Coordinates of C-alpha atoms and ligand atoms in Angstrom, one line a residue:
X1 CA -21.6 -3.1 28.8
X2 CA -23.6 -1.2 25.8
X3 CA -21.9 -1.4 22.7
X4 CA -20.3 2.2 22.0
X5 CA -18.9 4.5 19.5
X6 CA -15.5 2.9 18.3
X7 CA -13.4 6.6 18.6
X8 CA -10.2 7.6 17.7
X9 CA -8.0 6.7 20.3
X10 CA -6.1 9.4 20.9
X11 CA -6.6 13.2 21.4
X12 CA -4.8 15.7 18.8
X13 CA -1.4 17.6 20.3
X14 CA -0.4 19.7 16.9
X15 CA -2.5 20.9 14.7
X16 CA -1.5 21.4 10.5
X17 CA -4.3 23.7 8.7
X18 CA -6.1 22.7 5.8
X19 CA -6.9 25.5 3.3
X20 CA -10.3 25.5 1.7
X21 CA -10.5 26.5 -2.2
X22 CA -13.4 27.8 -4.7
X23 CA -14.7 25.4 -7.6
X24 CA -13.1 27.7 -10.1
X25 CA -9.5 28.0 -8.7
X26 CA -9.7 24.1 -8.9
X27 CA -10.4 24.0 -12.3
X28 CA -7.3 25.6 -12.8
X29 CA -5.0 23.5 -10.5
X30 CA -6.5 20.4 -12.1
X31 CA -5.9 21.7 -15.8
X32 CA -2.1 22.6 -14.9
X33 CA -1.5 19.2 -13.4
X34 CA -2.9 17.6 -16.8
X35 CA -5.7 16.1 -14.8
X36 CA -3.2 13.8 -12.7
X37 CA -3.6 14.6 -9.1
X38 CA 0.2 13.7 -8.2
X39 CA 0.6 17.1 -10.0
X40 CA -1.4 19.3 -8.0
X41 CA 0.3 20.8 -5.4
X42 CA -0.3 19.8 -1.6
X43 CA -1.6 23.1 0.0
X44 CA -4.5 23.3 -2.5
X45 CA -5.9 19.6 -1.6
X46 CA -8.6 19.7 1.0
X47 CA -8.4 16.2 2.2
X48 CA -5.6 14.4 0.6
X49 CA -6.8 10.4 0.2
X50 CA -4.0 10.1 -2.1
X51 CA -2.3 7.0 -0.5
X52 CA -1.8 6.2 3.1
X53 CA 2.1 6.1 2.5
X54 CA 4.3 8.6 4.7
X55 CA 1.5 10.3 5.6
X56 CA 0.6 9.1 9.2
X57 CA 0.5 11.2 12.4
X58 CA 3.5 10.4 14.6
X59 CA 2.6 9.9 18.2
X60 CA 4.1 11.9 21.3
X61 CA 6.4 8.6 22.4
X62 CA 7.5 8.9 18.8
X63 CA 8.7 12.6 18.2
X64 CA 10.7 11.7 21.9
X65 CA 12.1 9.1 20.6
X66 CA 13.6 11.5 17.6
X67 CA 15.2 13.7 20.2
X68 CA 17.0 10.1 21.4
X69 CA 18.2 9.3 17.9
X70 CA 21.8 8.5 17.5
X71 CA 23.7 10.0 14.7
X72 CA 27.0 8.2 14.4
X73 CA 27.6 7.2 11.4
X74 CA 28.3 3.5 12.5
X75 CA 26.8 1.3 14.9
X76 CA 24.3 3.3 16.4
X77 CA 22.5 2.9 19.4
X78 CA 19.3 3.8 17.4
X79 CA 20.1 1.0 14.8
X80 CA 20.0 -1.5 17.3
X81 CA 17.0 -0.5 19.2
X82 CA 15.2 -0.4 15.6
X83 CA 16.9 -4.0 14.6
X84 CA 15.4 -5.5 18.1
X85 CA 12.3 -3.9 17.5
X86 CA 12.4 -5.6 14.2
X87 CA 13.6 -9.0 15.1
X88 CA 10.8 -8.9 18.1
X89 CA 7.8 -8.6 15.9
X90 CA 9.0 -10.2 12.4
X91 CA 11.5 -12.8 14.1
X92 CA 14.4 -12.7 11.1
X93 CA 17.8 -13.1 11.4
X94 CA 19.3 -10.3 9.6
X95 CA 17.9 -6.9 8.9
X96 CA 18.8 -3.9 6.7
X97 CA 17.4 -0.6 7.1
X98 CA 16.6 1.2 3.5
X99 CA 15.2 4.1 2.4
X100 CA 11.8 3.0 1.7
X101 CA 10.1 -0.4 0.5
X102 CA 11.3 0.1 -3.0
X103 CA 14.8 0.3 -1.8
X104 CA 14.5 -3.0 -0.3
X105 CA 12.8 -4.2 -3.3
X106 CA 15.5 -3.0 -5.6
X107 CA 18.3 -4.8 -3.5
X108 CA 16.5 -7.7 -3.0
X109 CA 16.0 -8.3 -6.8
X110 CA 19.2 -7.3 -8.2
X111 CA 20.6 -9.9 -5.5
X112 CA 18.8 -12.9 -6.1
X113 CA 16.7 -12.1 -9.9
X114 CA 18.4 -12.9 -13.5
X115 CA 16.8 -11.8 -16.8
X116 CA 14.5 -14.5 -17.6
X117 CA 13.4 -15.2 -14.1
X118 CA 9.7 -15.3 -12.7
X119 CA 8.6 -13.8 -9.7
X120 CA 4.8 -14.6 -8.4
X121 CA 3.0 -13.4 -6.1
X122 CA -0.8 -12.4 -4.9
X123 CA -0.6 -9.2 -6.8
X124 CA 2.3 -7.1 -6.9
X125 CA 2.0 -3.6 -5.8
X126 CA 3.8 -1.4 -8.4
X127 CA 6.9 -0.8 -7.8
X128 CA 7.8 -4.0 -6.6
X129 CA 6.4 -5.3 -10.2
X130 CA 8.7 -2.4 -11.8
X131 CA 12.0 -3.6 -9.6
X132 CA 11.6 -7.1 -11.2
X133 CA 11.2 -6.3 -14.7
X134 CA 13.9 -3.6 -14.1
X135 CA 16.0 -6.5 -13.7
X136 CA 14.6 -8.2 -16.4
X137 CA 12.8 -11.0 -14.5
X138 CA 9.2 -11.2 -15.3
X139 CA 6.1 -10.5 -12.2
X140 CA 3.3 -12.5 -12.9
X141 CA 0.2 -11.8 -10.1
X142 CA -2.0 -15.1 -9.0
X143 CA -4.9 -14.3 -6.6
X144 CA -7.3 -16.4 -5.8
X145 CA -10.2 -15.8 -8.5
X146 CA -12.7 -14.2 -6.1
X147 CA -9.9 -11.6 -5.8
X148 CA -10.9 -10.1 -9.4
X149 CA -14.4 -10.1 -8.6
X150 CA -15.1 -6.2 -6.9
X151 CA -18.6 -7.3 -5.4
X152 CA -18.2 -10.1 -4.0
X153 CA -18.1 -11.0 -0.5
X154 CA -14.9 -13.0 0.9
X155 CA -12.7 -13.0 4.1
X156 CA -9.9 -13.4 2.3
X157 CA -10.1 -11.6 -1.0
X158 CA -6.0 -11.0 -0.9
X159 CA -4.8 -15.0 -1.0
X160 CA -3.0 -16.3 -3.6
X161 CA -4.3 -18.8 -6.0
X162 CA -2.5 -22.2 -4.7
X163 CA -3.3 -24.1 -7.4
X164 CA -2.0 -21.5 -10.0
X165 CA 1.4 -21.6 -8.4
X166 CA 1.3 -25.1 -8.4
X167 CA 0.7 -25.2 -12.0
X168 CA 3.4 -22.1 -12.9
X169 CA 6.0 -24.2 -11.0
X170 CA 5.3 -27.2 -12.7
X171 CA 5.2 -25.4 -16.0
X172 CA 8.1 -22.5 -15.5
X173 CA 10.3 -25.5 -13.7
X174 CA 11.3 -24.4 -9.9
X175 CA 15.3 -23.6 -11.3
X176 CA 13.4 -20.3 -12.5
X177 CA 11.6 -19.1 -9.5
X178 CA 13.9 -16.9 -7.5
X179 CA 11.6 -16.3 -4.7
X180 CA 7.3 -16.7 -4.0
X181 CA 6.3 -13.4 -3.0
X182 CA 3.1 -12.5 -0.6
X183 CA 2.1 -9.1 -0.3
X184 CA 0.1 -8.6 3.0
X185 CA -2.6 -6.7 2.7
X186 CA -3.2 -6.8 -0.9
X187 CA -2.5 -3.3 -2.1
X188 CA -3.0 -3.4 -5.3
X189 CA -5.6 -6.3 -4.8
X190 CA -8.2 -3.8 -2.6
X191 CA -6.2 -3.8 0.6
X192 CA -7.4 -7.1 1.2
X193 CA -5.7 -9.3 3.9
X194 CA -4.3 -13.1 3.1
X195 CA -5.3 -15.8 5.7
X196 CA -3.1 -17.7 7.4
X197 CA -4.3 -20.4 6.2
X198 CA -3.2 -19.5 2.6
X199 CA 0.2 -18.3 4.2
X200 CA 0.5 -21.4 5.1
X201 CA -0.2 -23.9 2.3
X202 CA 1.9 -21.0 0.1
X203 CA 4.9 -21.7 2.3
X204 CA 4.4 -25.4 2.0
X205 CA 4.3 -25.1 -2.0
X206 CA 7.7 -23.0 -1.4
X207 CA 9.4 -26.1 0.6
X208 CA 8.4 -29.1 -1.2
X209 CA 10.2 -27.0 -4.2
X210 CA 12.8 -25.3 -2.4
X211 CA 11.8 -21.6 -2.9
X212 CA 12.5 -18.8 -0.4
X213 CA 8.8 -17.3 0.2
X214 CA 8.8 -13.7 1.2
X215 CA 6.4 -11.4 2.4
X216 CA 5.6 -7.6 1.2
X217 CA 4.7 -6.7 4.9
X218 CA 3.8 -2.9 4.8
X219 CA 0.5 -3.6 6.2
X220 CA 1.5 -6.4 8.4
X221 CA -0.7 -4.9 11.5
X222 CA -4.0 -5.0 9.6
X223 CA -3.3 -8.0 7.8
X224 CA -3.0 -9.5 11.6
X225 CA -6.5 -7.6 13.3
X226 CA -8.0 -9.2 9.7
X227 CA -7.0 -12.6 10.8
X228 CA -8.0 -12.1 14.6
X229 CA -11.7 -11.2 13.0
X230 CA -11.7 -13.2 10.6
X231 CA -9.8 -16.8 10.8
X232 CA -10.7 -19.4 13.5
X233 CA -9.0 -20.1 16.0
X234 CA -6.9 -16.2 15.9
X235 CA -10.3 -14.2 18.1
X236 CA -8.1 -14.2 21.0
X237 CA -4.8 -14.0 19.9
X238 CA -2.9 -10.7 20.0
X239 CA -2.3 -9.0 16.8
X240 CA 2.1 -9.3 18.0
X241 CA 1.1 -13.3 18.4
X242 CA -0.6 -13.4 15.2
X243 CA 1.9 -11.5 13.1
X244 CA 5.3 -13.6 14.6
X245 CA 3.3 -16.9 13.5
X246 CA 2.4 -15.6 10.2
X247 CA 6.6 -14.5 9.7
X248 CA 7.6 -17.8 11.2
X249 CA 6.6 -19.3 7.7
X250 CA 8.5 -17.1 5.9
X251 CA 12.2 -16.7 4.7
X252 CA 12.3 -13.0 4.7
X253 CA 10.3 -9.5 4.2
X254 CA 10.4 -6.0 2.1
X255 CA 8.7 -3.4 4.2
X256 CA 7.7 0.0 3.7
X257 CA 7.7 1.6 7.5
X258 CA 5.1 4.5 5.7
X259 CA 2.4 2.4 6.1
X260 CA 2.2 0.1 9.4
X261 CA 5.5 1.3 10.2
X262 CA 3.6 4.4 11.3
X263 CA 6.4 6.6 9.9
X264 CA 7.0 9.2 7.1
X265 CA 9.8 7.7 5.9
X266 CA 11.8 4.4 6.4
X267 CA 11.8 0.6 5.3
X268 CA 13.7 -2.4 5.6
X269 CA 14.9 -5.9 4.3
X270 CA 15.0 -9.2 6.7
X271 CA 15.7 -12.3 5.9
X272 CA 17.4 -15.5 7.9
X273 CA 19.7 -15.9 4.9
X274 CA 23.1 -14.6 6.3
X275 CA 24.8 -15.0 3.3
X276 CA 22.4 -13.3 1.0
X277 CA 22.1 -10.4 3.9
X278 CA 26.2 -10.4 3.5
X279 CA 25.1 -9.9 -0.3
X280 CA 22.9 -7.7 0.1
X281 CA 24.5 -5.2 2.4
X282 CA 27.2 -5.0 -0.5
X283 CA 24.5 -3.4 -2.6
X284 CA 23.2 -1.4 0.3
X285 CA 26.5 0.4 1.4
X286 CA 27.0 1.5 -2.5
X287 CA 23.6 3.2 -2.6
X288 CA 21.6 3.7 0.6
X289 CA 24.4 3.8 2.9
X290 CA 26.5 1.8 5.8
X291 CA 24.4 -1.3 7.0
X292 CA 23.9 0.6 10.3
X293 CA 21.4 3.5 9.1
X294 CA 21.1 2.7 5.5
X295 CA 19.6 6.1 4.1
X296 CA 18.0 6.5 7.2
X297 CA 18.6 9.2 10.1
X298 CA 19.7 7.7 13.7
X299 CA 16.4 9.2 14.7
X300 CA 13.9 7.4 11.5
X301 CA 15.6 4.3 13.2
X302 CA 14.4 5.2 16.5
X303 CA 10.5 6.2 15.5
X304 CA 10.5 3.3 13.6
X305 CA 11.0 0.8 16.4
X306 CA 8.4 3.0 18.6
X307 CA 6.2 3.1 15.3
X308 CA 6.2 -0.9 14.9
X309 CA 4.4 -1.7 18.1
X310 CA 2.6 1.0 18.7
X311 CA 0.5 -0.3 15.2
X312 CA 0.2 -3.5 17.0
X313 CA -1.6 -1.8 19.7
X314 CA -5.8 -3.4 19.7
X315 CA -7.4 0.0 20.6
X316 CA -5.3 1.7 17.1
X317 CA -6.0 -1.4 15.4
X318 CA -9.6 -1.5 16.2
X319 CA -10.4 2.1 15.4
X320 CA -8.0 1.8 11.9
X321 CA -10.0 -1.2 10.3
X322 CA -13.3 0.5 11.9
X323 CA -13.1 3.9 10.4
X324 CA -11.8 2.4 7.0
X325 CA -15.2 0.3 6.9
X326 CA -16.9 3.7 7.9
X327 CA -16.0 5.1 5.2
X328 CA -17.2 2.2 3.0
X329 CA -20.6 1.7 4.2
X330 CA -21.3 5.4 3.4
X331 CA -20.0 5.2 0.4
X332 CA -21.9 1.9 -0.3
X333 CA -25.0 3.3 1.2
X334 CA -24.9 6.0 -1.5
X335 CA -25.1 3.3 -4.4
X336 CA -21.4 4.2 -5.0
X337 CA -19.2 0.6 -6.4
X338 CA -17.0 -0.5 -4.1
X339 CA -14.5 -3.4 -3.8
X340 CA -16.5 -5.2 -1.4
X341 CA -15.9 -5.9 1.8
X342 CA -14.1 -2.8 2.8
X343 CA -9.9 -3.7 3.0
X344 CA -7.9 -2.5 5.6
X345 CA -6.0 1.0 4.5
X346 CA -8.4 2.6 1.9
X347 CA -11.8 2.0 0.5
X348 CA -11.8 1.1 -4.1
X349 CA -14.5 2.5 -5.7
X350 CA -15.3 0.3 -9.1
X351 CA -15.0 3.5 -11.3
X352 CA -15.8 1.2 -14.4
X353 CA -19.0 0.0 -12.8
X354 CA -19.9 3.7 -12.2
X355 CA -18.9 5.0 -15.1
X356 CA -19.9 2.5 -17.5
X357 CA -20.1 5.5 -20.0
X358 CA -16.6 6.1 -20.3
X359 CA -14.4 3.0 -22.0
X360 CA -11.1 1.7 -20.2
X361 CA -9.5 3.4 -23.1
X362 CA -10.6 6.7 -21.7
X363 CA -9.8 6.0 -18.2
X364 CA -12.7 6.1 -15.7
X365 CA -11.0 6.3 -13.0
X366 CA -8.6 8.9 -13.8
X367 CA -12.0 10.9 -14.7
X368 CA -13.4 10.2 -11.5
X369 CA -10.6 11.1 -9.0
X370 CA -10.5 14.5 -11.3
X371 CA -14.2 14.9 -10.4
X372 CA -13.9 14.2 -6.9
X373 CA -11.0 17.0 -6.9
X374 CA -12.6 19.6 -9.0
X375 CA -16.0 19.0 -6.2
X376 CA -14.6 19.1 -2.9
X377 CA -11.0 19.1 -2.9
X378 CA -10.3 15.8 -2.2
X379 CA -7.4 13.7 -3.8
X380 CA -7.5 10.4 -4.5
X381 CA -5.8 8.0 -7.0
X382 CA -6.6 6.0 -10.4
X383 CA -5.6 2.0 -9.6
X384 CA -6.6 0.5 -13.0
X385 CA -5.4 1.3 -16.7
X386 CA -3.1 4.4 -15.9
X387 CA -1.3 2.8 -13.3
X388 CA -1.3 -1.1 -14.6
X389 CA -1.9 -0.6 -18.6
X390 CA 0.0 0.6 -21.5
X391 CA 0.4 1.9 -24.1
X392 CA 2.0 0.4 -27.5
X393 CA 4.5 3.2 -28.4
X394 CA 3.9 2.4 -32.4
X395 CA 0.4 1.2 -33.1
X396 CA -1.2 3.5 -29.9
X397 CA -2.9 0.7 -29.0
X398 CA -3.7 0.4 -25.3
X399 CA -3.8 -2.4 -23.2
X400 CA -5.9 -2.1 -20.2
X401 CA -6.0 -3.0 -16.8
X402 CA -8.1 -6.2 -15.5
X403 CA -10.3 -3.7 -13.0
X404 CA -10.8 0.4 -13.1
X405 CA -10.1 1.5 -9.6
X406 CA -9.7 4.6 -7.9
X407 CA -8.5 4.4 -4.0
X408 CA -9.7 6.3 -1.4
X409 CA -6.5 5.6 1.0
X410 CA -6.8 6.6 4.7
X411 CA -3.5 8.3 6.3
X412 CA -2.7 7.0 9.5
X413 CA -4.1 9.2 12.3
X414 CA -4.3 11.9 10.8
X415 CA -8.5 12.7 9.9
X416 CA -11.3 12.9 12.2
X417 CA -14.5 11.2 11.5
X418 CA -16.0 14.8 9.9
X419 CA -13.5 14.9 7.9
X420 CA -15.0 11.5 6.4
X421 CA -18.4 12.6 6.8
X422 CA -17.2 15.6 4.6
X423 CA -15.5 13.3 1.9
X424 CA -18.8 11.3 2.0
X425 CA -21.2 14.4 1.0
X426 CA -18.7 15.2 -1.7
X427 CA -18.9 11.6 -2.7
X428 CA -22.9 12.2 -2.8
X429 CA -22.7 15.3 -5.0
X430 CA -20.2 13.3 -7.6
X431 CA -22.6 10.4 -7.7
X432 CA -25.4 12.7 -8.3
X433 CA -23.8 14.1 -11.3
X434 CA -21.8 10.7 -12.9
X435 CA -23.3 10.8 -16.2
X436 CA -21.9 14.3 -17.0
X437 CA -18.8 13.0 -16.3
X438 CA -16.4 12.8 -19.5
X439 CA -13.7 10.5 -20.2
X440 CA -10.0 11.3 -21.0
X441 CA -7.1 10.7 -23.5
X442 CA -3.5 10.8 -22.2
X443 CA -1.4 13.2 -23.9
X444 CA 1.9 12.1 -22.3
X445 CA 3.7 9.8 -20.4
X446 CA 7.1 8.0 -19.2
X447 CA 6.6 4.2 -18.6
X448 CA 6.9 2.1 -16.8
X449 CA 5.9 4.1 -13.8
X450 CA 3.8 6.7 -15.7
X451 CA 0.7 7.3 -13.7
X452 CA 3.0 9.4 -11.4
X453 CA 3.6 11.9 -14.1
X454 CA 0.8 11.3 -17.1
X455 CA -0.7 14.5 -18.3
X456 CA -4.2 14.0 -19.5
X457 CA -7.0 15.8 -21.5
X458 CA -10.9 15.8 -21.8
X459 CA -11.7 12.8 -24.3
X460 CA -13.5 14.7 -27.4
Ligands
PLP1 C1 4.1 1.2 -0.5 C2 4.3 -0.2 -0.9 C3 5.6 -0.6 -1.4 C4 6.8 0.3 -1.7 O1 7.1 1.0 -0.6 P1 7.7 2.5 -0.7 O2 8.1 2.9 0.7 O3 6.6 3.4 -1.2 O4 8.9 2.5 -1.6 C5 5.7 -1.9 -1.7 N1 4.7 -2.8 -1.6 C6 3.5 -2.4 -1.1 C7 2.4 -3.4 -0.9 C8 3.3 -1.1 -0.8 O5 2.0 -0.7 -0.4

């Protein structure tokens, strides 16, 4: 057979327009946001790369499954489908639905985390990092070294250091470790995927000490098709195979259903503990609701559970880590930075590497997702000092972040490949023009969380 077009396999049912804008009216929008594009307002972005979170297509099996949904308010038919669908792919024990993955996160912390406590993992994605210091516990990130370095080439840029935990346990003591977190892909890391290699010699560290290891699985799908291209011996396991052998180590998960989920709203907590899960549905039914639905709808239960293995399916997987890439060697091909190779949800441009005019201190890559806005309409978001820094409230002094990112993420489904080739000419036109391209001071903000709401002005 000749080797052909990867395409997007499926053809499009419902259609959602996308509204064009002039130059000028988007100077405007970006000035009343303060130059934060979580500000603007939806209907006047183009092509919204803003994350990949919630924002997926639903398939046909999917919206039929909402019509199925069961609404009682306990024990619902729709819980159990989504708990089987759940214990199928991930294999735990007990599982809570939530809200979303910080829901999870936030229950999961305030159960087993007391002030003083440390919490590693590969990196932690942010608001898993705010959860734990929330509850006064402290998140301390330890990927492997090539993981900091945006160039380089690596299979595995999203492992955890093995060593470095080694060394933290030995030094922290084990009595001080609630839990070993692995977050698969690496979000915050460049969407890179984790062997399962690395899974495994983490979970080993966790038994010799005794330590529950959990895994962050909101991209659990294309942490799997990573590891099937990637790892030897996976090529000709499935991605379902692949993903129960990689849970099979672990003690529990948080998971966001926005991203592989394939949902635009839902999460959950697992783990085989049934005594923490009793625990933990205590915190649950006081404020995401009875264990059943948990802040969910009878029918988010439902298109979860169709959701969950339909992202396991080769042909979506194939296309999803193909058309990422896409976009990456484009980008790539224009000299554009980028955290090399391309991870599975989104492509990180190295705003620091091309913008090395503008200082951390004045954010490059909250100038460059402003410039990419202000060009073609398309959103994207700062991954570097505005989202990981800070700012010391008396002296002003600002710490920065160890890498200037800005994420290109790729909704689920939902753009064709002109669409990409669009955000790729922009992307041209941007590069073109870098050097005119100013830096920024931030004129306010609400930490911890504060790239959500920062307002910014032009550097002068
Ligand atoms: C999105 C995400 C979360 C949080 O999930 P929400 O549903 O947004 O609350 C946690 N960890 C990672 C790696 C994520 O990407």
């Amino acid at each position: 057979m000749p080797t052909r077009s990867i395409i997007e396999p499926f053809r499009i049912k419902s259609v959602e327009p996308i509204r064009m804008t002039t130059r000028l009216e988007r100077e405007h929008f970006l000035e009343d946001a303060g130059y934060n594009p979580f500000l603007l307002r939806a209907e006047n972005v183009l092509i919204d790369l803003l994350t990949d979170s919630g924002t997926g297509a639903m398939s046909a099996e999917q919206w039929a499954a909402i019509m199925r949904g069961d609404e009682s308010y306990a024990g619902a038919t729709s819980y159990y489908r989504f708990a089987e669908a759940v214990k199928g792919i991930f294999g735990f024990r007990y599982v809570l639905p939530t809200h979303q993955g910080r829901a999870a996160e936030r229950i999961l912390f305030t159960t087993v985390c007391k002030p003083g406590d440390i919490v590693p993992n590969n990196t932690h994605f942010d608001t898993t990092r705010a959860n734990i210091e929330y509850v006064g516990a402290q998140a301390i990130d330890l990927p492997i070294a090539e993981g900091l370095q945006p160039e380089l080439l690596h299979p595995f840029k999203g492992n955890m250091d093995v060593d470095a935990l080694e060394a933290l346990i030995a030094d922290v003591g084990a009595e001080r470790i609630p839990l070993v977190m692995l977050t698969i892909t690496n979000n915050s890391g460049g969407g890179q995927p984790v062997s399962m290699a690395n899974v495994k010699a983490v979970s080993s560290v966790c038994k010799r000490h005794g330590l529950p290891l959990y895994i962050d699985a909101c991209r659990f799908a294309e942490n799997a098709w990573f590891i099937r291209e990637r790892e030897m011996g996976y090529a000709q396991m499935s991605a379902r195979d692949i993903a129960r052998e990689l849970f099979s180590y672990a003690d529990g998960c948080t998971m966001s259903a926005k991203k592989d989920g394939l949902v635009n709203i839902g999460g959950f907590l697992a783990t085989n503990d049934e005594g923490l899960s009793r625990q933990e549905s205590r915190l649950l039914v006081l404020t995401e609701g009875f264990p059943t639905y948990g802040g969910l709808a009878g029918r988010d239960l439902e298109a979860i559970a169709v959701g969950l293995n339909e992202v396991l399916d080769e042909d979506y997987l194939r296309y999803r880590i193909a058309s990422t890439a896409y976009l990456g060697r484009h980008l790539s091909d224009i000299g554009i930075p980028i955290v090399q190779p391309p991870g599975g949800h989104a492509i990180y441009i190295d705003a620091a590497a091309m913008l090395p005019h503008i200082p951390p201190e004045m954010f490059p890559g909250q100038a460059l997702v402003g410039e990419m806005y202000l060009e073609g309409g398309v959103r994207a978001v700062e991954i570097g000092t505005v989202m990981f820094g800070s700012t010391n409230a008396e002296t002003g002094e600002i710490r920065t972040a160890a890498l200037e990112l800005v994420r290109l993420a790729i909704p689920r489904r939902v753009y064709t490949q002109s669409h990409i080739d669009y955000v790729c000419e922009v992307m041209s036109d941007v590069f073109a023009g870098r050097k005119r391209i100013g830096g920024l001071r931030m004129v306010w903000q609400d930490p911890p969380l504060r790239h959500f709401t920062a307002r910014f002005a032009p550097a002068r």
